Coordinates of C-alpha atoms and ligand atoms in Angstrom, one line a residue:
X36 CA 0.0 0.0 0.0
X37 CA 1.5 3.7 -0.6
X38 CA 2.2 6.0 1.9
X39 CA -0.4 8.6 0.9
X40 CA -3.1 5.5 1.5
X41 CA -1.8 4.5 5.0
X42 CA -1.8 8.4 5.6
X43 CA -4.9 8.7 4.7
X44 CA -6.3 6.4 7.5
X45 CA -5.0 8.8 10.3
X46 CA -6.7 12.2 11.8
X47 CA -4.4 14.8 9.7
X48 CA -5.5 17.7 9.1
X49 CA -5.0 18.0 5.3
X50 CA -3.1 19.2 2.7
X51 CA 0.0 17.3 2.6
X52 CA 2.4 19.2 0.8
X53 CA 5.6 16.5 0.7
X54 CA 6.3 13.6 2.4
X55 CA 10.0 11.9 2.5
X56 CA 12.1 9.3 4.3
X57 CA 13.5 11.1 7.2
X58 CA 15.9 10.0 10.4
X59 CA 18.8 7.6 10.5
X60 CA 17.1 4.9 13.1
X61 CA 18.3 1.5 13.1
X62 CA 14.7 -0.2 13.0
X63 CA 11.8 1.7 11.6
X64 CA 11.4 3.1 8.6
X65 CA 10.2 7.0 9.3
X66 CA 8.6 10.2 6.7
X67 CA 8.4 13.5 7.6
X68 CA 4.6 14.7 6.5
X69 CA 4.4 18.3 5.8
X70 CA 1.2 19.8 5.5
X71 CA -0.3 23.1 4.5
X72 CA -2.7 23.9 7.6
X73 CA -1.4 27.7 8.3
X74 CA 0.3 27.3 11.8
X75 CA -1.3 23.5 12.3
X76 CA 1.1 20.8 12.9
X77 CA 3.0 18.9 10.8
X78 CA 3.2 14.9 11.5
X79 CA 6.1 11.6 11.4
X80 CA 4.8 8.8 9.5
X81 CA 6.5 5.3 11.1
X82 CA 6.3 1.9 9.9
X83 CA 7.2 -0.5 12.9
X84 CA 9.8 -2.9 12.5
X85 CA 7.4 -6.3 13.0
X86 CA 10.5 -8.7 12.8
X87 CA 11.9 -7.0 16.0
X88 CA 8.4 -6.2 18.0
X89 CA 6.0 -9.0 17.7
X90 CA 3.6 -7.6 20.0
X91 CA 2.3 -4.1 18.2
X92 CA -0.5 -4.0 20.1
X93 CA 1.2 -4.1 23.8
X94 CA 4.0 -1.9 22.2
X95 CA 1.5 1.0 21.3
X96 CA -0.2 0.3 24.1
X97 CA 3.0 1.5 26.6
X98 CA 3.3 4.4 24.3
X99 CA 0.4 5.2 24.5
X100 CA 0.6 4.8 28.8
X101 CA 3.6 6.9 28.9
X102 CA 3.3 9.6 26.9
X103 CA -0.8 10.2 28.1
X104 CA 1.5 10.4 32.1
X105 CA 4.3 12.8 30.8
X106 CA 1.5 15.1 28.8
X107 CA -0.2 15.2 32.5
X108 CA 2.9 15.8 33.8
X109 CA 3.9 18.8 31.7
X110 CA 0.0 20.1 32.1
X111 CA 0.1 20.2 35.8
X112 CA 3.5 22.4 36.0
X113 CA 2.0 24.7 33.6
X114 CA 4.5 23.9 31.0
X115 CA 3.9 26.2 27.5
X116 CA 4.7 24.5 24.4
X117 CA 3.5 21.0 25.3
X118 CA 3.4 19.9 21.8
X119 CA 6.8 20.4 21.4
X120 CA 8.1 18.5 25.0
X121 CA 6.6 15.0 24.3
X122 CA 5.5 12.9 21.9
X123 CA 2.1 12.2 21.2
X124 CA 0.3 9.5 19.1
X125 CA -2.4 10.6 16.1
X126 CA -5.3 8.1 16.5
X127 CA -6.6 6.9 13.0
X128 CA -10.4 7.9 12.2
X129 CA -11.7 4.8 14.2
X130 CA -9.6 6.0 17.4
X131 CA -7.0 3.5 17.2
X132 CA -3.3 3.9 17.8
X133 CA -1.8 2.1 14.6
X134 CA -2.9 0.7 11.5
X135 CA -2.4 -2.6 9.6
X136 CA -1.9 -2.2 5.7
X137 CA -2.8 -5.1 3.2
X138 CA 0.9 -6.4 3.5
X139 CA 0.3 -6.9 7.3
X140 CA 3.1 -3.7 8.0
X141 CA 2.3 -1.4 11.4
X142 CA 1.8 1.6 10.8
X143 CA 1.5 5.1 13.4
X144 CA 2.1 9.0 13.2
X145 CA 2.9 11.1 15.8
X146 CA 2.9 14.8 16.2
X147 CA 6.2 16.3 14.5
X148 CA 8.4 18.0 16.9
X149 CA 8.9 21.2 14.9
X150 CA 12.2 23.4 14.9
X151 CA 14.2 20.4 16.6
X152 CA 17.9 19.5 16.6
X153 CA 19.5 15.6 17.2
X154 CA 23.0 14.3 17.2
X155 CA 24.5 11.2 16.7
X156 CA 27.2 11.5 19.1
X157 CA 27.1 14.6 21.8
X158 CA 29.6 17.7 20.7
X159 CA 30.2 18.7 24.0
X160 CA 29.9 18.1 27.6
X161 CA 26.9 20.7 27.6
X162 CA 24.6 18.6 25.1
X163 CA 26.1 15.0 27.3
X164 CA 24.3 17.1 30.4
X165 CA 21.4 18.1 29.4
X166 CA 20.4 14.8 27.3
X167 CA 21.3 12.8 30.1
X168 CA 19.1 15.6 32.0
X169 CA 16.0 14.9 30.3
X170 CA 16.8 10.3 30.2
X171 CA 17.0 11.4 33.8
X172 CA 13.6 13.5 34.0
X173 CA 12.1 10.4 32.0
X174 CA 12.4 8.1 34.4
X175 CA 11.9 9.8 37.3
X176 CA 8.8 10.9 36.2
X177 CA 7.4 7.2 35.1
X178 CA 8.8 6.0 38.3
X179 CA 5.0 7.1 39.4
X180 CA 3.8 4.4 37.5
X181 CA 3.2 0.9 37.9
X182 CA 6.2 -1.2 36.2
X183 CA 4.1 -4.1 35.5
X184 CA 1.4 -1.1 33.9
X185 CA 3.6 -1.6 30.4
X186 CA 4.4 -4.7 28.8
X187 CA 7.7 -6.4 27.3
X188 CA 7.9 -5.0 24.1
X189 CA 11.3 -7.6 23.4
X190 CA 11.5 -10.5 26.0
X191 CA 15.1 -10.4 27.9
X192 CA 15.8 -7.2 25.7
X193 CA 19.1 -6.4 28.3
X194 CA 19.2 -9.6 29.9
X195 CA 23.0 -10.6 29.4
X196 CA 22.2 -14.2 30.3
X197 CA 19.9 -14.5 27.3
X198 CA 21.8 -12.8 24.9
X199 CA 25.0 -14.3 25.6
X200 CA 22.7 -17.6 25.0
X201 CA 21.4 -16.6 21.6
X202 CA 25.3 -15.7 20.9
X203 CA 26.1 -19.6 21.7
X204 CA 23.0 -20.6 19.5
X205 CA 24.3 -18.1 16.5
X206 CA 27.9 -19.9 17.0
X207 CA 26.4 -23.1 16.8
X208 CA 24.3 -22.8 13.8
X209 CA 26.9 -20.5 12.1
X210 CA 24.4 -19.8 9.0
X211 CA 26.3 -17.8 7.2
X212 CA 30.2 -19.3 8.1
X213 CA 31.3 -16.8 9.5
X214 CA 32.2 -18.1 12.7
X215 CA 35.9 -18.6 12.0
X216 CA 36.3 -14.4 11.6
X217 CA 35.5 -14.0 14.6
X218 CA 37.4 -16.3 17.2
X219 CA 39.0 -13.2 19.1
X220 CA 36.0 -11.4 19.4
X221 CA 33.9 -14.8 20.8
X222 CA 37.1 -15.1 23.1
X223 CA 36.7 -11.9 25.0
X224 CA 33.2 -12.7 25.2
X225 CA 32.8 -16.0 27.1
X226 CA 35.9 -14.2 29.5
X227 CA 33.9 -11.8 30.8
X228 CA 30.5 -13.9 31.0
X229 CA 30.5 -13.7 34.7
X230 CA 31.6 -10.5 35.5
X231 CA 29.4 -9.0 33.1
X232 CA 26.3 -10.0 35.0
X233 CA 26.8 -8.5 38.0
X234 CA 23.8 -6.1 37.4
X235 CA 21.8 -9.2 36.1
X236 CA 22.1 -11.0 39.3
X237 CA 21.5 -8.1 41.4
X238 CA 18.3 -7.9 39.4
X239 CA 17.6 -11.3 40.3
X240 CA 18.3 -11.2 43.9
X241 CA 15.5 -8.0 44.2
X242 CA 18.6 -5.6 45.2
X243 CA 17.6 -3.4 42.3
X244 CA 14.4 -2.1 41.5
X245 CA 12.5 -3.0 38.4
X246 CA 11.3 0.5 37.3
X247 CA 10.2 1.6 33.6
X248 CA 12.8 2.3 31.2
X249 CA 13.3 3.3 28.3
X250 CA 16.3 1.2 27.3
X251 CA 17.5 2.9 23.9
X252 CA 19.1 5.9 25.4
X253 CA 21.4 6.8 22.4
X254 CA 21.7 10.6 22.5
X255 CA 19.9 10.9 19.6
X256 CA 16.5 9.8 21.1
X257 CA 16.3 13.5 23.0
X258 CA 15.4 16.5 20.6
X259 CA 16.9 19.4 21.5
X260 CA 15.4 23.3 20.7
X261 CA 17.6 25.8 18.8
X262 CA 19.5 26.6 22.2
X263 CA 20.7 23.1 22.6
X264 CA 18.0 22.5 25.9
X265 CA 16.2 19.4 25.8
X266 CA 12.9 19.7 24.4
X267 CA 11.7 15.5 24.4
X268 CA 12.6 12.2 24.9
X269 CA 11.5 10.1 21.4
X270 CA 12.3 6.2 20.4
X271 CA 9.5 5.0 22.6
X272 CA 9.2 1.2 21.3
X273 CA 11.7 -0.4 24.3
X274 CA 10.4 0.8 27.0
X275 CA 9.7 -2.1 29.2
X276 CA 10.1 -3.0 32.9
X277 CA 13.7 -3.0 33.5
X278 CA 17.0 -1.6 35.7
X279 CA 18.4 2.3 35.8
X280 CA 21.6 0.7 34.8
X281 CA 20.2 0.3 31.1
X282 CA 19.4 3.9 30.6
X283 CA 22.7 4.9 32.4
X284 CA 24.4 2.2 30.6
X285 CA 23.2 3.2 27.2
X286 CA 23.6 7.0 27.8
X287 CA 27.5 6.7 28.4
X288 CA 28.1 4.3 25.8
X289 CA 26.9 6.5 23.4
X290 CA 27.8 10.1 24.6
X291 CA 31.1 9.7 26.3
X292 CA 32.7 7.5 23.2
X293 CA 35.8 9.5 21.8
X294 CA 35.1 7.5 18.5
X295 CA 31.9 6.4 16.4
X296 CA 29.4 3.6 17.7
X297 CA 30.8 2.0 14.0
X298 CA 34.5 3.4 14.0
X299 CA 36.4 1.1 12.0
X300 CA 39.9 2.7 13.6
X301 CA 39.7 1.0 17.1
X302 CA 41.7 3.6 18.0
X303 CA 39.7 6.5 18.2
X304 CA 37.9 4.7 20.5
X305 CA 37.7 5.1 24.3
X306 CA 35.9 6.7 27.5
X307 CA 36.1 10.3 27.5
X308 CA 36.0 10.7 31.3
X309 CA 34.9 14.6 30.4
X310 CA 32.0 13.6 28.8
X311 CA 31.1 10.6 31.0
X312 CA 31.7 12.9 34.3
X313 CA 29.1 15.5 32.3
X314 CA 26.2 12.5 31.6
X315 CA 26.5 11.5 34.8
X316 CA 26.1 14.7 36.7
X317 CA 23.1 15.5 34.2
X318 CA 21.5 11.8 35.0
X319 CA 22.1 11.5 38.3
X320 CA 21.0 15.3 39.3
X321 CA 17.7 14.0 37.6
X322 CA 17.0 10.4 39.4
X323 CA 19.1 10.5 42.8
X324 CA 16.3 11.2 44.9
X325 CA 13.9 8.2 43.3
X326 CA 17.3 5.5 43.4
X327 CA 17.9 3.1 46.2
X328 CA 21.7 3.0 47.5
X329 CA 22.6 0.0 46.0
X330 CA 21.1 1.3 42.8
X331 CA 23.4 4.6 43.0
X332 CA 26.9 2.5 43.8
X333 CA 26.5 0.1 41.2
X334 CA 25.5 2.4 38.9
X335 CA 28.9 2.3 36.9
X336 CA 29.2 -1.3 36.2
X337 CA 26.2 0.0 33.4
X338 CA 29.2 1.6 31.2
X339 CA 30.9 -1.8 31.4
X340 CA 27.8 -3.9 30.6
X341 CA 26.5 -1.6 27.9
X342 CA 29.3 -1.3 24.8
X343 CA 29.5 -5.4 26.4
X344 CA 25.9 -6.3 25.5
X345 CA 25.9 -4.4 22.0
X346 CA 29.3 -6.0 21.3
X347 CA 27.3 -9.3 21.8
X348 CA 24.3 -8.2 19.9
X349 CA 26.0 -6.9 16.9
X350 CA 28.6 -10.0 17.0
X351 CA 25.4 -12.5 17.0
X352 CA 24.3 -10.8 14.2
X353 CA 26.8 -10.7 12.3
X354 CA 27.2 -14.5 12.6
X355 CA 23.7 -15.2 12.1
X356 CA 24.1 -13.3 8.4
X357 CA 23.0 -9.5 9.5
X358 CA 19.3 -10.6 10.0
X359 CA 18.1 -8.1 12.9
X360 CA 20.3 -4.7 12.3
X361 CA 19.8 -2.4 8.9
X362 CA 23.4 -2.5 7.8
X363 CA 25.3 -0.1 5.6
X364 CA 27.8 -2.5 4.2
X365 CA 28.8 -6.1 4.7
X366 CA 31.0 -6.2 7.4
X367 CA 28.7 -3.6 8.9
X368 CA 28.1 -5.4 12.2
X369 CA 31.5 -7.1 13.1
X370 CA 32.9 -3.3 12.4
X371 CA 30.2 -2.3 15.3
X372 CA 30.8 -5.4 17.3
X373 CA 34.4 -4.6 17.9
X374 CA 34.1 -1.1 18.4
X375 CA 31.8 -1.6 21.5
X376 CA 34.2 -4.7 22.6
X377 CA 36.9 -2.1 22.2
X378 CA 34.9 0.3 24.5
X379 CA 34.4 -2.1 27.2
X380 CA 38.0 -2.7 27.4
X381 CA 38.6 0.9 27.7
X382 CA 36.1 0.8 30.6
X383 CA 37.6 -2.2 32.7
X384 CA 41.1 -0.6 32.5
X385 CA 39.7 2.9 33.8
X386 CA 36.8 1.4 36.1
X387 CA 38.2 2.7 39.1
X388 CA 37.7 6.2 37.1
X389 CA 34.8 5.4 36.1
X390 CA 33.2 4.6 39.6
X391 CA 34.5 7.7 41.3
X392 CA 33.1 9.8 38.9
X393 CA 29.9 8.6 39.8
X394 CA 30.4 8.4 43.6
X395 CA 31.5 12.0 43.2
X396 CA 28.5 13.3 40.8
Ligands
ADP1176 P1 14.4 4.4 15.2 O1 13.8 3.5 16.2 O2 14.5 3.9 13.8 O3 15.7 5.0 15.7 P2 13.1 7.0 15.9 O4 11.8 6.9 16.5 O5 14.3 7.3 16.8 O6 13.4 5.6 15.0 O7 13.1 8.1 14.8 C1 14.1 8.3 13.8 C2 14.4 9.8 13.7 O8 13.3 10.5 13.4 C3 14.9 10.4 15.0 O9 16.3 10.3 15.1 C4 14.5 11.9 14.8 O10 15.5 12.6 14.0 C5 13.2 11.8 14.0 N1 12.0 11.8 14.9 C6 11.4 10.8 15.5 N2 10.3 11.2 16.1 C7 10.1 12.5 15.8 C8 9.1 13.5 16.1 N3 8.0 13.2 16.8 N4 9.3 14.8 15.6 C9 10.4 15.1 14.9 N5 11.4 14.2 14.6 C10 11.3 12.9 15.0
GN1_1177 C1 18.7 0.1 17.8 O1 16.2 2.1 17.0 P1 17.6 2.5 17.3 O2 18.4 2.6 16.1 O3 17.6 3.7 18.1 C2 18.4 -1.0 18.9 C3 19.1 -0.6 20.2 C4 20.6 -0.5 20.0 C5 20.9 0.5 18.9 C6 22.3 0.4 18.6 C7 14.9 -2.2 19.2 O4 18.2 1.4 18.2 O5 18.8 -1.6 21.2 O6 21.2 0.0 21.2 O7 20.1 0.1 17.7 N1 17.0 -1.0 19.1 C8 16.4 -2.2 19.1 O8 22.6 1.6 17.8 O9 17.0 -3.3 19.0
MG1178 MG1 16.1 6.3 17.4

């Protein structure tokens, strides 16, 4: 089905004027929908990924949870521009959150967040601050809410124990023979499988609280205004029951990496402790008074566990014949799996760092 069809199921308020791929996600495929309403809003088309989320329903279901509780939020501390500091879902014309085209695709729009900036990796300590600021803000603010109110939108999505699992599966079944590239990298791996799941276990033994995440905390899931503050958190699709650690984890990973998440030059890759010490302060300043102590000092083992688990992620999928992740060329994935193996190195050797920093912030 075209575009304009799907389109044409939702509440818009009409003329489109263009519409074109937009965004440089990973998983969905995403159009930016201009219309010609003088002053009315503009709109981003998304087609869900339905490999990676099997259950749409529950999926748009915690969207819609979340983002009804941060609109309240914003109304009840007389916040202006609210359509610009959160997302917000356009029903289609029979009130529901999504549509299904004759291909059996997912489709959903959401208000476009006009006059926005994003980046891929943070500039400066300022823009490491205040997006960690606002991952912060998130989940403090849904911490109000019931974590068993949303649904797992990926079963085990940060559980180390499964994905180290599938990894063994991927090795075994070696689809596309690629195993044999790989026998450093699968190495490092199975060293570390214990000490990576300390935040696993403490999970398990009730020492950490399960709150809702959001669990993709890349820096370029917070939209920032023409002054670089933060104006939303988008990227809504993982939240799901889950630890603090994944949202700090992810948040370092991505902001205080001196390289790219895909550097091919291992080299330019390592923890900036500048831009690391700047997330932190920005996160924690958001969610100390909602964390538990054990929560707060093991927060650092997240910027171990993170680059670990998306080392794994991108290694099993590059053995399993780049299935899962949108690639840009073939060795797309082992070039990401080593970076982030790379990173975690850097962290063990400076974990001492690492952990003081936080102590300190
Ligand atoms: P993916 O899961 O593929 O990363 P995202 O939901 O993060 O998809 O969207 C991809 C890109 O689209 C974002 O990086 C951002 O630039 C843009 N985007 C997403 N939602 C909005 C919105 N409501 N308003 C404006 N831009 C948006
Ligand atoms: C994917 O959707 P996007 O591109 O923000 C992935 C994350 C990874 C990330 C790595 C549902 O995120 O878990 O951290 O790529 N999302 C899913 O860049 O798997
Ligand atoms: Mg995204």
């Amino acid at each position: 089905m075209s575009v304009e069809k799907i389109i044409d199921n939702f509440q818009i308020k009409w003329p489109i004027t263009s519409m074109e791929p937009y965004g440089g996600g990973h998983i969905n495929d995403t159009y930016y929908v201009q219309c010609q309403n003088e002053g009315g809003p503009d709109y981003l088309l998304q087609k869900v990924n339905s490999y990676v989320f099997k259950d749409i329903e529950g999926l748009m279901n915690n969207i819609e949870i979340v983002t009804t509780h941060l609109i309240k939020k914003l109304e009840e501390n007389g916040i202006q521009d609210i359509e610009r500091r959160s997302l917000k879902l356009v029903t289609t014309k029979n009130e529901k959150l999504y549509v299904k085209d004759d291909d059996g695709e997912f489709w959903r729009v959401f208000n476009f967040i006009e006059d926005h900036k994003v980046y891929d990796g943070a500039p400066n300590t300022e823009i490491a601050f205040e997006g960690a600021r606002m991952f912060g803000k998130f989940l403090n603010e849904l911490s109000e809410l019931d974590p068993t109110s949303v649904v797992d939108t990926i079963p085990n999505f940060h559980n180390i124990t499964f994905r180290l699992e599938n990894l063994e599966k991927a090795i075994d079944e070696n689809p596309a023979g690629r195993v044999k590239q790989v026998k450093e990298e699968i190495k490092y791996v199975r060293s570390r499988r214990e000490t990576m799941s300390v935040i696993q276990h403490l999970g398990e033994k009730g020492l950490i609280r399960s709150r809702i995440v959001h669990n993709d905390t890349k820096i370029n899931n917070v939209l920032f205004d023409q002054q670089n503050k933060g104006l939303c958190v988008i990227d809504l699709d993982t939240i799901m029951p889950g630890y603090v650690h994944y949202d700090f984890g992810d948040g370092v990973r991505t902001c205080a990496n001196t390289g790219s998440e895909d550097d091919a030059d291992l080299n330019n890759i390592s923890y900036d402790l500048e831009m690391y010490k700047a997330f932190s302060t920005g996160y924690i300043e958001s969610v100390h008074s909602v964390l538990n102590d054990t929560e707060r000092s093991t927060l650092a083992q997240a910027a171990l566990l993170f680059p670990f688990i998306m080392g794994v992620r991108f290694l099993t999928d590059y053995i399993a014949g780049d299935v899962y992740y949108k690639i840009n060329y073939e060795d797309h994935n082992l070039v990401r799996a080593r970076a982030q193996l790379k990173l975690t190195a850097d962290g063990e050797a400076k974990f001492n760092e690492l952990e003081n920093i936080v102590k300190n912030a």
